[in-house]
Amino acid sequence: MKTTRINHLGIAVQDVQAAAAVYEAMGLSVDRVIEVPEQKVRVAFIPIGESTIELLQPTSPDSTVAQYLETRGEGLHHLALEVEDIEAALTELDRQGYRLIDRTPRRGAEGRIAFLHPRSTGRVLIELVEPESQED
Ligand code: ZN
């Protein structure tokens, strides 16, 4: 599989505006804030180099991010690696015995995404991202 970069780091927060201040103090700025109803989160995108820091605020108590905040509090939630072919990556990781949360890709804020189970990745929630192909 071809893995090209850290697409983004996801950080679970109670409030994206309040959390953004930390990164603004470090010379970064919020590019945009969107709602992702499928995942019941509000996401603030903070670009840095070829990657992005994503602040994730739950918009509903049954959001997985809300459950995360409940048990662990604010902090690093997941690491997103960019792959060229997400189906091929999932097939290969499945064959190697990794536990997949998503056996088929679903739609995320950045393209097609799939999560691996942290129990098989050293307790790090890893998201694979195949970005939307750019139409010209
Ligand atoms: Zn993500």
PDB file of N, CA, C and O in Angstrom, residues 3-82:
ATOM      1  N   THR A   3       1.292   4.915   1.269  1.00  0.00           N
ATOM      2  CA  THR A   3       0.850   5.875   2.294  1.00  0.00           C
ATOM      3  C   THR A   3       1.724   7.107   2.154  1.00  0.00           C
ATOM      4  O   THR A   3       2.950   7.006   2.189  1.00  0.00           O
ATOM      5  N   THR A   4       1.108   8.271   1.982  1.00  0.00           N
ATOM      6  CA  THR A   4       1.873   9.418   1.500  1.00  0.00           C
ATOM      7  C   THR A   4       2.163  10.505   2.524  1.00  0.00           C
ATOM      8  O   THR A   4       3.150  11.220   2.395  1.00  0.00           O
ATOM      9  N   ARG A   5       1.294  10.671   3.516  1.00  0.00           N
ATOM     10  CA  ARG A   5       1.548  11.763   4.478  1.00  0.00           C
ATOM     11  C   ARG A   5       0.578  11.642   5.637  1.00  0.00           C
ATOM     12  O   ARG A   5      -0.381  10.869   5.587  1.00  0.00           O
ATOM     13  N   ILE A   6       0.815  12.429   6.689  1.00  0.00           N
ATOM     14  CA  ILE A   6      -0.199  12.601   7.728  1.00  0.00           C
ATOM     15  C   ILE A   6      -1.214  13.578   7.155  1.00  0.00           C
ATOM     16  O   ILE A   6      -0.897  14.742   6.912  1.00  0.00           O
ATOM     17  N   ASN A   7      -2.404  13.083   6.868  1.00  0.00           N
ATOM     18  CA  ASN A   7      -3.444  13.953   6.321  1.00  0.00           C
ATOM     19  C   ASN A   7      -3.899  14.948   7.383  1.00  0.00           C
ATOM     20  O   ASN A   7      -3.994  16.137   7.132  1.00  0.00           O
ATOM     21  N   HIS A   8      -4.195  14.413   8.595  1.00  0.00           N
ATOM     22  CA  HIS A   8      -4.553  15.300   9.703  1.00  0.00           C
ATOM     23  C   HIS A   8      -4.424  14.574  11.029  1.00  0.00           C
ATOM     24  O   HIS A   8      -4.324  13.351  11.071  1.00  0.00           O
ATOM     25  N   LEU A   9      -4.403  15.375  12.105  1.00  0.00           N
ATOM     26  CA  LEU A   9      -4.523  14.860  13.465  1.00  0.00           C
ATOM     27  C   LEU A   9      -5.873  15.328  13.983  1.00  0.00           C
ATOM     28  O   LEU A   9      -6.214  16.508  13.846  1.00  0.00           O
ATOM     29  N   GLY A  10      -6.647  14.426  14.555  1.00  0.00           N
ATOM     30  CA  GLY A  10      -7.949  14.793  15.110  1.00  0.00           C
ATOM     31  C   GLY A  10      -7.836  14.962  16.618  1.00  0.00           C
ATOM     32  O   GLY A  10      -7.322  14.077  17.314  1.00  0.00           O
ATOM     33  N   ILE A  11      -8.294  16.099  17.121  1.00  0.00           N
ATOM     34  CA  ILE A  11      -8.217  16.395  18.551  1.00  0.00           C
ATOM     35  C   ILE A  11      -9.632  16.632  19.075  1.00  0.00           C
ATOM     36  O   ILE A  11     -10.372  17.461  18.528  1.00  0.00           O
ATOM     37  N   ALA A  12     -10.009  15.869  20.087  1.00  0.00           N
ATOM     38  CA  ALA A  12     -11.356  15.981  20.665  1.00  0.00           C
ATOM     39  C   ALA A  12     -11.404  17.166  21.614  1.00  0.00           C
ATOM     40  O   ALA A  12     -10.555  17.280  22.505  1.00  0.00           O
ATOM     41  N   VAL A  13     -12.371  18.051  21.400  1.00  0.00           N
ATOM     42  CA  VAL A  13     -12.489  19.257  22.238  1.00  0.00           C
ATOM     43  C   VAL A  13     -13.955  19.494  22.618  1.00  0.00           C
ATOM     44  O   VAL A  13     -14.869  19.020  21.946  1.00  0.00           O
ATOM     45  N   GLN A  14     -14.144  20.255  23.686  1.00  0.00           N
ATOM     46  CA  GLN A  14     -15.506  20.623  24.099  1.00  0.00           C
ATOM     47  C   GLN A  14     -16.045  21.756  23.228  1.00  0.00           C
ATOM     48  O   GLN A  14     -17.232  21.848  22.986  1.00  0.00           O
ATOM     49  N   ASP A  15     -15.129  22.624  22.771  1.00  0.00           N
ATOM     50  CA  ASP A  15     -15.548  23.829  22.059  1.00  0.00           C
ATOM     51  C   ASP A  15     -14.449  24.236  21.082  1.00  0.00           C
ATOM     52  O   ASP A  15     -13.331  24.544  21.496  1.00  0.00           O
ATOM     53  N   VAL A  16     -14.750  24.212  19.784  1.00  0.00           N
ATOM     54  CA  VAL A  16     -13.699  24.485  18.797  1.00  0.00           C
ATOM     55  C   VAL A  16     -13.138  25.904  18.905  1.00  0.00           C
ATOM     56  O   VAL A  16     -11.941  26.108  18.701  1.00  0.00           O
ATOM     57  N   GLN A  17     -14.007  26.880  19.243  1.00  0.00           N
ATOM     58  CA  GLN A  17     -13.516  28.268  19.320  1.00  0.00           C
ATOM     59  C   GLN A  17     -12.499  28.405  20.450  1.00  0.00           C
ATOM     60  O   GLN A  17     -11.422  28.975  20.274  1.00  0.00           O
ATOM     61  N   ALA A  18     -12.848  27.870  21.612  1.00  0.00           N
ATOM     62  CA  ALA A  18     -11.958  27.955  22.772  1.00  0.00           C
ATOM     63  C   ALA A  18     -10.657  27.205  22.489  1.00  0.00           C
ATOM     64  O   ALA A  18      -9.563  27.702  22.773  1.00  0.00           O
ATOM     65  N   ALA A  19     -10.765  26.023  21.897  1.00  0.00           N
ATOM     66  CA  ALA A  19      -9.578  25.202  21.640  1.00  0.00           C
ATOM     67  C   ALA A  19      -8.690  25.841  20.578  1.00  0.00           C
ATOM     68  O   ALA A  19      -7.464  25.726  20.632  1.00  0.00           O
ATOM     69  N   ALA A  20      -9.279  26.546  19.628  1.00  0.00           N
ATOM     70  CA  ALA A  20      -8.504  27.155  18.540  1.00  0.00           C
ATOM     71  C   ALA A  20      -7.519  28.195  19.070  1.00  0.00           C
ATOM     72  O   ALA A  20      -6.454  28.407  18.482  1.00  0.00           O
ATOM     73  N   ALA A  21      -7.856  28.828  20.194  1.00  0.00           N
ATOM     74  CA  ALA A  21      -6.996  29.877  20.750  1.00  0.00           C
ATOM     75  C   ALA A  21      -5.581  29.365  21.023  1.00  0.00           C
ATOM     76  O   ALA A  21      -4.603  30.080  20.833  1.00  0.00           O
ATOM     77  N   VAL A  22      -5.473  28.110  21.446  1.00  0.00           N
ATOM     78  CA  VAL A  22      -4.162  27.510  21.730  1.00  0.00           C
ATOM     79  C   VAL A  22      -3.296  27.520  20.469  1.00  0.00           C
ATOM     80  O   VAL A  22      -2.121  27.890  20.501  1.00  0.00           O
ATOM     81  N   TYR A  23      -3.904  27.141  19.358  1.00  0.00           N
ATOM     82  CA  TYR A  23      -3.148  27.021  18.104  1.00  0.00           C
ATOM     83  C   TYR A  23      -2.903  28.388  17.488  1.00  0.00           C
ATOM     84  O   TYR A  23      -1.870  28.614  16.856  1.00  0.00           O
ATOM     85  N   GLU A  24      -3.845  29.315  17.700  1.00  0.00           N
ATOM     86  CA  GLU A  24      -3.651  30.687  17.223  1.00  0.00           C
ATOM     87  C   GLU A  24      -2.480  31.336  17.963  1.00  0.00           C
ATOM     88  O   GLU A  24      -1.697  32.065  17.361  1.00  0.00           O
ATOM     89  N   ALA A  25      -2.327  30.998  19.233  1.00  0.00           N
ATOM     90  CA  ALA A  25      -1.187  31.512  20.002  1.00  0.00           C
ATOM     91  C   ALA A  25       0.135  30.997  19.443  1.00  0.00           C
ATOM     92  O   ALA A  25       1.184  31.585  19.649  1.00  0.00           O
ATOM     93  N   MET A  26       0.075  29.879  18.719  1.00  0.00           N
ATOM     94  CA  MET A  26       1.282  29.292  18.135  1.00  0.00           C
ATOM     95  C   MET A  26       1.451  29.678  16.682  1.00  0.00           C
ATOM     96  O   MET A  26       2.217  29.043  15.939  1.00  0.00           O
ATOM     97  N   GLY A  27       0.723  30.708  16.254  1.00  0.00           N
ATOM     98  CA  GLY A  27       0.924  31.248  14.916  1.00  0.00           C
ATOM     99  C   GLY A  27       0.115  30.570  13.839  1.00  0.00           C
ATOM    100  O   GLY A  27       0.315  30.827  12.654  1.00  0.00           O
ATOM    101  N   LEU A  28      -0.827  29.700  14.226  1.00  0.00           N
ATOM    102  CA  LEU A  28      -1.658  29.015  13.230  1.00  0.00           C
ATOM    103  C   LEU A  28      -3.031  29.685  13.203  1.00  0.00           C
ATOM    104  O   LEU A  28      -3.365  30.448  14.100  1.00  0.00           O
ATOM    105  N   SER A  29      -3.804  29.377  12.159  1.00  0.00           N
ATOM    106  CA  SER A  29      -5.159  29.938  12.165  1.00  0.00           C
ATOM    107  C   SER A  29      -6.172  28.965  11.582  1.00  0.00           C
ATOM    108  O   SER A  29      -5.845  28.108  10.754  1.00  0.00           O
ATOM    109  N   VAL A  30      -7.396  29.131  12.026  1.00  0.00           N
ATOM    110  CA  VAL A  30      -8.491  28.279  11.560  1.00  0.00           C
ATOM    111  C   VAL A  30      -8.850  28.681  10.135  1.00  0.00           C
ATOM    112  O   VAL A  30      -9.116  29.850   9.860  1.00  0.00           O
ATOM    113  N   ASP A  31      -8.827  27.701   9.247  1.00  0.00           N
ATOM    114  CA  ASP A  31      -9.146  27.937   7.840  1.00  0.00           C
ATOM    115  C   ASP A  31     -10.657  27.971   7.641  1.00  0.00           C
ATOM    116  O   ASP A  31     -11.208  28.832   6.969  1.00  0.00           O
ATOM    117  N   ARG A  32     -11.348  26.982   8.216  1.00  0.00           N
ATOM    118  CA  ARG A  32     -12.810  26.945   8.139  1.00  0.00           C
ATOM    119  C   ARG A  32     -13.370  26.029   9.215  1.00  0.00           C
ATOM    120  O   ARG A  32     -12.646  25.195   9.753  1.00  0.00           O
ATOM    121  N   VAL A  33     -14.640  26.203   9.499  1.00  0.00           N
ATOM    122  CA  VAL A  33     -15.345  25.357  10.460  1.00  0.00           C
ATOM    123  C   VAL A  33     -16.566  24.792   9.752  1.00  0.00           C
ATOM    124  O   VAL A  33     -17.319  25.546   9.128  1.00  0.00           O
ATOM    125  N   ILE A  34     -16.727  23.476   9.800  1.00  0.00           N
ATOM    126  CA  ILE A  34     -17.892  22.859   9.148  1.00  0.00           C
ATOM    127  C   ILE A  34     -18.572  21.892  10.111  1.00  0.00           C
ATOM    128  O   ILE A  34     -17.977  21.450  11.092  1.00  0.00           O
ATOM    129  N   GLU A  35     -19.820  21.571   9.787  1.00  0.00           N
ATOM    130  CA  GLU A  35     -20.542  20.525  10.521  1.00  0.00           C
ATOM    131  C   GLU A  35     -20.510  19.267   9.667  1.00  0.00           C
ATOM    132  O   GLU A  35     -20.692  19.340   8.450  1.00  0.00           O
ATOM    133  N   VAL A  36     -20.239  18.124  10.302  1.00  0.00           N
ATOM    134  CA  VAL A  36     -20.312  16.837   9.593  1.00  0.00           C
ATOM    135  C   VAL A  36     -21.425  16.030  10.269  1.00  0.00           C
ATOM    136  O   VAL A  36     -21.188  15.349  11.267  1.00  0.00           O
ATOM    137  N   PRO A  37     -22.657  16.143   9.738  1.00  0.00           N
ATOM    138  CA  PRO A  37     -23.811  15.515  10.412  1.00  0.00           C
ATOM    139  C   PRO A  37     -23.667  13.999  10.549  1.00  0.00           C
ATOM    140  O   PRO A  37     -24.095  13.434  11.557  1.00  0.00           O
ATOM    141  N   GLU A  38     -23.023  13.348   9.564  1.00  0.00           N
ATOM    142  CA  GLU A  38     -22.859  11.891   9.613  1.00  0.00           C
ATOM    143  C   GLU A  38     -22.077  11.472  10.863  1.00  0.00           C
ATOM    144  O   GLU A  38     -22.279  10.394  11.406  1.00  0.00           O
ATOM    145  N   GLN A  39     -21.126  12.315  11.283  1.00  0.00           N
ATOM    146  CA  GLN A  39     -20.313  11.969  12.445  1.00  0.00           C
ATOM    147  C   GLN A  39     -20.693  12.774  13.680  1.00  0.00           C
ATOM    148  O   GLN A  39     -20.060  12.641  14.721  1.00  0.00           O
ATOM    149  N   LYS A  40     -21.734  13.626  13.538  1.00  0.00           N
ATOM    150  CA  LYS A  40     -22.229  14.434  14.657  1.00  0.00           C
ATOM    151  C   LYS A  40     -21.105  15.234  15.312  1.00  0.00           C
ATOM    152  O   LYS A  40     -20.940  15.231  16.535  1.00  0.00           O
ATOM    153  N   VAL A  41     -20.331  15.899  14.462  1.00  0.00           N
ATOM    154  CA  VAL A  41     -19.260  16.757  14.966  1.00  0.00           C
ATOM    155  C   VAL A  41     -19.200  18.073  14.202  1.00  0.00           C
ATOM    156  O   VAL A  41     -19.641  18.168  13.051  1.00  0.00           O
ATOM    157  N   ARG A  42     -18.654  19.086  14.874  1.00  0.00           N
ATOM    158  CA  ARG A  42     -18.252  20.345  14.257  1.00  0.00           C
ATOM    159  C   ARG A  42     -16.738  20.263  14.166  1.00  0.00           C
ATOM    160  O   ARG A  42     -16.083  19.886  15.138  1.00  0.00           O
ATOM    161  N   VAL A  43     -16.188  20.587  12.996  1.00  0.00           N
ATOM    162  CA  VAL A  43     -14.753  20.435  12.771  1.00  0.00           C
ATOM    163  C   VAL A  43     -14.131  21.769  12.390  1.00  0.00           C
ATOM    164  O   VAL A  43     -14.593  22.424  11.454  1.00  0.00           O
ATOM    165  N   ALA A  44     -13.092  22.170  13.118  1.00  0.00           N
ATOM    166  CA  ALA A  44     -12.300  23.346  12.746  1.00  0.00           C
ATOM    167  C   ALA A  44     -11.002  22.854  12.124  1.00  0.00           C
ATOM    168  O   ALA A  44     -10.300  22.038  12.729  1.00  0.00           O
ATOM    169  N   PHE A  45     -10.714  23.329  10.918  1.00  0.00           N
ATOM    170  CA  PHE A  45      -9.520  22.906  10.186  1.00  0.00           C
ATOM    171  C   PHE A  45      -8.417  23.941  10.379  1.00  0.00           C
ATOM    172  O   PHE A  45      -8.608  25.123  10.062  1.00  0.00           O
ATOM    173  N   ILE A  46      -7.272  23.490  10.872  1.00  0.00           N
ATOM    174  CA  ILE A  46      -6.124  24.376  11.082  1.00  0.00           C
ATOM    175  C   ILE A  46      -4.964  23.831  10.247  1.00  0.00           C
ATOM    176  O   ILE A  46      -4.306  22.871  10.648  1.00  0.00           O
ATOM    177  N   PRO A  47      -4.738  24.409   9.072  1.00  0.00           N
ATOM    178  CA  PRO A  47      -3.676  23.883   8.207  1.00  0.00           C
ATOM    179  C   PRO A  47      -2.295  24.153   8.795  1.00  0.00           C
ATOM    180  O   PRO A  47      -2.060  25.207   9.388  1.00  0.00           O
ATOM    181  N   ILE A  48      -1.403  23.163   8.627  1.00  0.00           N
ATOM    182  CA  ILE A  48      -0.004  23.343   9.014  1.00  0.00           C
ATOM    183  C   ILE A  48       0.838  22.522   8.051  1.00  0.00           C
ATOM    184  O   ILE A  48       0.751  21.293   8.028  1.00  0.00           O
ATOM    185  N   GLY A  49       1.627  23.214   7.222  1.00  0.00           N
ATOM    186  CA  GLY A  49       2.434  22.522   6.214  1.00  0.00           C
ATOM    187  C   GLY A  49       1.556  21.688   5.317  1.00  0.00           C
ATOM    188  O   GLY A  49       0.540  22.157   4.824  1.00  0.00           O
ATOM    189  N   GLU A  50       1.944  20.427   5.134  1.00  0.00           N
ATOM    190  CA  GLU A  50       1.160  19.560   4.257  1.00  0.00           C
ATOM    191  C   GLU A  50       0.105  18.766   5.032  1.00  0.00           C
ATOM    192  O   GLU A  50      -0.512  17.861   4.498  1.00  0.00           O
ATOM    193  N   SER A  51      -0.103  19.141   6.290  1.00  0.00           N
ATOM    194  CA  SER A  51      -1.087  18.456   7.116  1.00  0.00           C
ATOM    195  C   SER A  51      -2.077  19.459   7.700  1.00  0.00           C
ATOM    196  O   SER A  51      -1.987  20.652   7.450  1.00  0.00           O
ATOM    197  N   THR A  52      -3.000  18.923   8.479  1.00  0.00           N
ATOM    198  CA  THR A  52      -4.022  19.760   9.102  1.00  0.00           C
ATOM    199  C   THR A  52      -4.269  19.252  10.521  1.00  0.00           C
ATOM    200  O   THR A  52      -4.241  18.043  10.752  1.00  0.00           O
ATOM    201  N   ILE A  53      -4.467  20.176  11.438  1.00  0.00           N
ATOM    202  CA  ILE A  53      -4.970  19.815  12.765  1.00  0.00           C
ATOM    203  C   ILE A  53      -6.480  20.016  12.704  1.00  0.00           C
ATOM    204  O   ILE A  53      -6.956  21.057  12.243  1.00  0.00           O
ATOM    205  N   GLU A  54      -7.224  18.995  13.103  1.00  0.00           N
ATOM    206  CA  GLU A  54      -8.682  19.098  13.111  1.00  0.00           C
ATOM    207  C   GLU A  54      -9.184  19.063  14.550  1.00  0.00           C
ATOM    208  O   GLU A  54      -8.936  18.104  15.276  1.00  0.00           O
ATOM    209  N   LEU A  55      -9.882  20.110  14.939  1.00  0.00           N
ATOM    210  CA  LEU A  55     -10.511  20.139  16.259  1.00  0.00           C
ATOM    211  C   LEU A  55     -11.922  19.596  16.100  1.00  0.00           C
ATOM    212  O   LEU A  55     -12.678  20.056  15.245  1.00  0.00           O
ATOM    213  N   LEU A  56     -12.268  18.600  16.902  1.00  0.00           N
ATOM    214  CA  LEU A  56     -13.543  17.894  16.760  1.00  0.00           C
ATOM    215  C   LEU A  56     -14.409  18.148  17.981  1.00  0.00           C
ATOM    216  O   LEU A  56     -14.051  17.739  19.092  1.00  0.00           O
ATOM    217  N   GLN A  57     -15.512  18.819  17.762  1.00  0.00           N
ATOM    218  CA  GLN A  57     -16.462  19.110  18.851  1.00  0.00           C
ATOM    219  C   GLN A  57     -17.752  18.358  18.589  1.00  0.00           C
ATOM    220  O   GLN A  57     -18.343  18.499  17.513  1.00  0.00           O
ATOM    221  N   PRO A  58     -18.208  17.545  19.544  1.00  0.00           N
ATOM    222  CA  PRO A  58     -19.452  16.812  19.304  1.00  0.00           C
ATOM    223  C   PRO A  58     -20.644  17.751  19.197  1.00  0.00           C
ATOM    224  O   PRO A  58     -20.699  18.770  19.886  1.00  0.00           O
ATOM    225  N   THR A  59     -21.593  17.407  18.327  1.00  0.00           N
ATOM    226  CA  THR A  59     -22.812  18.210  18.211  1.00  0.00           C
ATOM    227  C   THR A  59     -24.016  17.452  18.774  1.00  0.00           C
ATOM    228  O   THR A  59     -25.136  17.933  18.710  1.00  0.00           O
ATOM    229  N   SER A  60     -23.742  16.260  19.312  1.00  0.00           N
ATOM    230  CA  SER A  60     -24.814  15.459  19.905  1.00  0.00           C
ATOM    231  C   SER A  60     -24.198  14.542  20.956  1.00  0.00           C
ATOM    232  O   SER A  60     -23.057  14.096  20.802  1.00  0.00           O
ATOM    233  N   PRO A  61     -24.943  14.261  22.042  1.00  0.00           N
ATOM    234  CA  PRO A  61     -24.389  13.405  23.104  1.00  0.00           C
ATOM    235  C   PRO A  61     -24.083  11.986  22.637  1.00  0.00           C
ATOM    236  O   PRO A  61     -23.275  11.289  23.267  1.00  0.00           O
ATOM    237  N   ASP A  62     -24.686  11.530  21.527  1.00  0.00           N
ATOM    238  CA  ASP A  62     -24.404  10.167  21.059  1.00  0.00           C
ATOM    239  C   ASP A  62     -23.317  10.139  19.987  1.00  0.00           C
ATOM    240  O   ASP A  62     -23.070   9.114  19.364  1.00  0.00           O
ATOM    241  N   SER A  63     -22.643  11.269  19.777  1.00  0.00           N
ATOM    242  CA  SER A  63     -21.476  11.285  18.894  1.00  0.00           C
ATOM    243  C   SER A  63     -20.349  10.458  19.536  1.00  0.00           C
ATOM    244  O   SER A  63     -20.204  10.451  20.760  1.00  0.00           O
ATOM    245  N   THR A  64     -19.558   9.766  18.713  1.00  0.00           N
ATOM    246  CA  THR A  64     -18.450   8.990  19.278  1.00  0.00           C
ATOM    247  C   THR A  64     -17.438   9.920  19.964  1.00  0.00           C
ATOM    248  O   THR A  64     -16.780   9.527  20.927  1.00  0.00           O
ATOM    249  N   VAL A  65     -17.336  11.161  19.479  1.00  0.00           N
ATOM    250  CA  VAL A  65     -16.427  12.128  20.106  1.00  0.00           C
ATOM    251  C   VAL A  65     -16.960  12.538  21.488  1.00  0.00           C
ATOM    252  O   VAL A  65     -16.190  12.713  22.431  1.00  0.00           O
ATOM    253  N   ALA A  66     -18.275  12.641  21.631  1.00  0.00           N
ATOM    254  CA  ALA A  66     -18.869  12.941  22.945  1.00  0.00           C
ATOM    255  C   ALA A  66     -18.546  11.821  23.933  1.00  0.00           C
ATOM    256  O   ALA A  66     -18.198  12.071  25.087  1.00  0.00           O
ATOM    257  N   GLN A  67     -18.651  10.582  23.449  1.00  0.00           N
ATOM    258  CA  GLN A  67     -18.339   9.442  24.318  1.00  0.00           C
ATOM    259  C   GLN A  67     -16.859   9.447  24.709  1.00  0.00           C
ATOM    260  O   GLN A  67     -16.506   9.128  25.845  1.00  0.00           O
ATOM    261  N   TYR A  68     -16.020   9.824  23.755  1.00  0.00           N
ATOM    262  CA  TYR A  68     -14.582   9.912  24.029  1.00  0.00           C
ATOM    263  C   TYR A  68     -14.307  10.960  25.107  1.00  0.00           C
ATOM    264  O   TYR A  68     -13.560  10.715  26.063  1.00  0.00           O
ATOM    265  N   LEU A  69     -14.917  12.142  24.965  1.00  0.00           N
ATOM    266  CA  LEU A  69     -14.724  13.221  25.947  1.00  0.00           C
ATOM    267  C   LEU A  69     -15.194  12.787  27.332  1.00  0.00           C
ATOM    268  O   LEU A  69     -14.565  13.106  28.336  1.00  0.00           O
ATOM    269  N   GLU A  70     -16.296  12.055  27.332  1.00  0.00           N
ATOM    270  CA  GLU A  70     -16.873  11.571  28.591  1.00  0.00           C
ATOM    271  C   GLU A  70     -15.883  10.690  29.354  1.00  0.00           C
ATOM    272  O   GLU A  70     -15.702  10.821  30.556  1.00  0.00           O
ATOM    273  N   THR A  71     -15.218   9.787  28.628  1.00  0.00           N
ATOM    274  CA  THR A  71     -14.355   8.827  29.313  1.00  0.00           C
ATOM    275  C   THR A  71     -12.917   9.315  29.454  1.00  0.00           C
ATOM    276  O   THR A  71     -12.254   8.996  30.426  1.00  0.00           O
ATOM    277  N   ARG A  72     -12.422  10.081  28.482  1.00  0.00           N
ATOM    278  CA  ARG A  72     -10.996  10.442  28.523  1.00  0.00           C
ATOM    279  C   ARG A  72     -10.719  11.929  28.598  1.00  0.00           C
ATOM    280  O   ARG A  72      -9.580  12.337  28.797  1.00  0.00           O
ATOM    281  N   GLY A  73     -11.726  12.741  28.360  1.00  0.00           N
ATOM    282  CA  GLY A  73     -11.496  14.181  28.349  1.00  0.00           C
ATOM    283  C   GLY A  73     -10.892  14.632  27.029  1.00  0.00           C
ATOM    284  O   GLY A  73     -10.705  13.834  26.107  1.00  0.00           O
ATOM    285  N   GLU A  74     -10.562  15.908  26.956  1.00  0.00           N
ATOM    286  CA  GLU A  74     -10.035  16.461  25.713  1.00  0.00           C
ATOM    287  C   GLU A  74      -8.644  15.898  25.426  1.00  0.00           C
ATOM    288  O   GLU A  74      -7.893  15.588  26.342  1.00  0.00           O
ATOM    289  N   GLY A  75      -8.301  15.816  24.158  1.00  0.00           N
ATOM    290  CA  GLY A  75      -6.961  15.368  23.805  1.00  0.00           C
ATOM    291  C   GLY A  75      -6.918  14.749  22.424  1.00  0.00           C
ATOM    292  O   GLY A  75      -7.906  14.773  21.681  1.00  0.00           O
ATOM    293  N   LEU A  76      -5.745  14.191  22.113  1.00  0.00           N
ATOM    294  CA  LEU A  76      -5.534  13.602  20.790  1.00  0.00           C
ATOM    295  C   LEU A  76      -6.487  12.422  20.588  1.00  0.00           C
ATOM    296  O   LEU A  76      -6.540  11.509  21.409  1.00  0.00           O
ATOM    297  N   HIS A  77      -7.256  12.472  19.523  1.00  0.00           N
ATOM    298  CA  HIS A  77      -8.301  11.472  19.272  1.00  0.00           C
ATOM    299  C   HIS A  77      -7.877  10.466  18.213  1.00  0.00           C
ATOM    300  O   HIS A  77      -8.012   9.275  18.400  1.00  0.00           O
ATOM    301  N   HIS A  78      -7.366  10.941  17.101  1.00  0.00           N
ATOM    302  CA  HIS A  78      -6.916   9.999  16.065  1.00  0.00           C
ATOM    303  C   HIS A  78      -5.861  10.591  15.149  1.00  0.00           C
ATOM    304  O   HIS A  78      -5.677  11.801  15.095  1.00  0.00           O
ATOM    305  N   LEU A  79      -5.186   9.679  14.466  1.00  0.00           N
ATOM    306  CA  LEU A  79      -4.140  10.006  13.501  1.00  0.00           C
ATOM    307  C   LEU A  79      -4.644   9.557  12.137  1.00  0.00           C
ATOM    308  O   LEU A  79      -5.062   8.400  11.985  1.00  0.00           O
ATOM    309  N   ALA A  80      -4.643  10.461  11.163  1.00  0.00           N
ATOM    310  CA  ALA A  80      -5.169  10.120   9.839  1.00  0.00           C
ATOM    311  C   ALA A  80      -4.037  10.063   8.812  1.00  0.00           C
ATOM    312  O   ALA A  80      -3.334  11.058   8.591  1.00  0.00           O
ATOM    313  N   LEU A  81      -3.863   8.892   8.236  1.00  0.00           N
ATOM    314  CA  LEU A  81      -2.833   8.678   7.231  1.00  0.00           C
ATOM    315  C   LEU A  81      -3.469   8.676   5.846  1.00  0.00           C
ATOM    316  O   LEU A  81      -4.518   8.054   5.645  1.00  0.00           O
ATOM    317  N   GLU A  82      -2.828   9.367   4.942  1.00  0.00           N
ATOM    318  CA  GLU A  82      -3.363   9.445   3.577  1.00  0.00           C
ATOM    319  C   GLU A  82      -2.834   8.297   2.730  1.00  0.00           C
ATOM    320  O   GLU A  82      -1.635   8.032   2.711  1.00  0.00           O
TER     321      GLU A  82
END
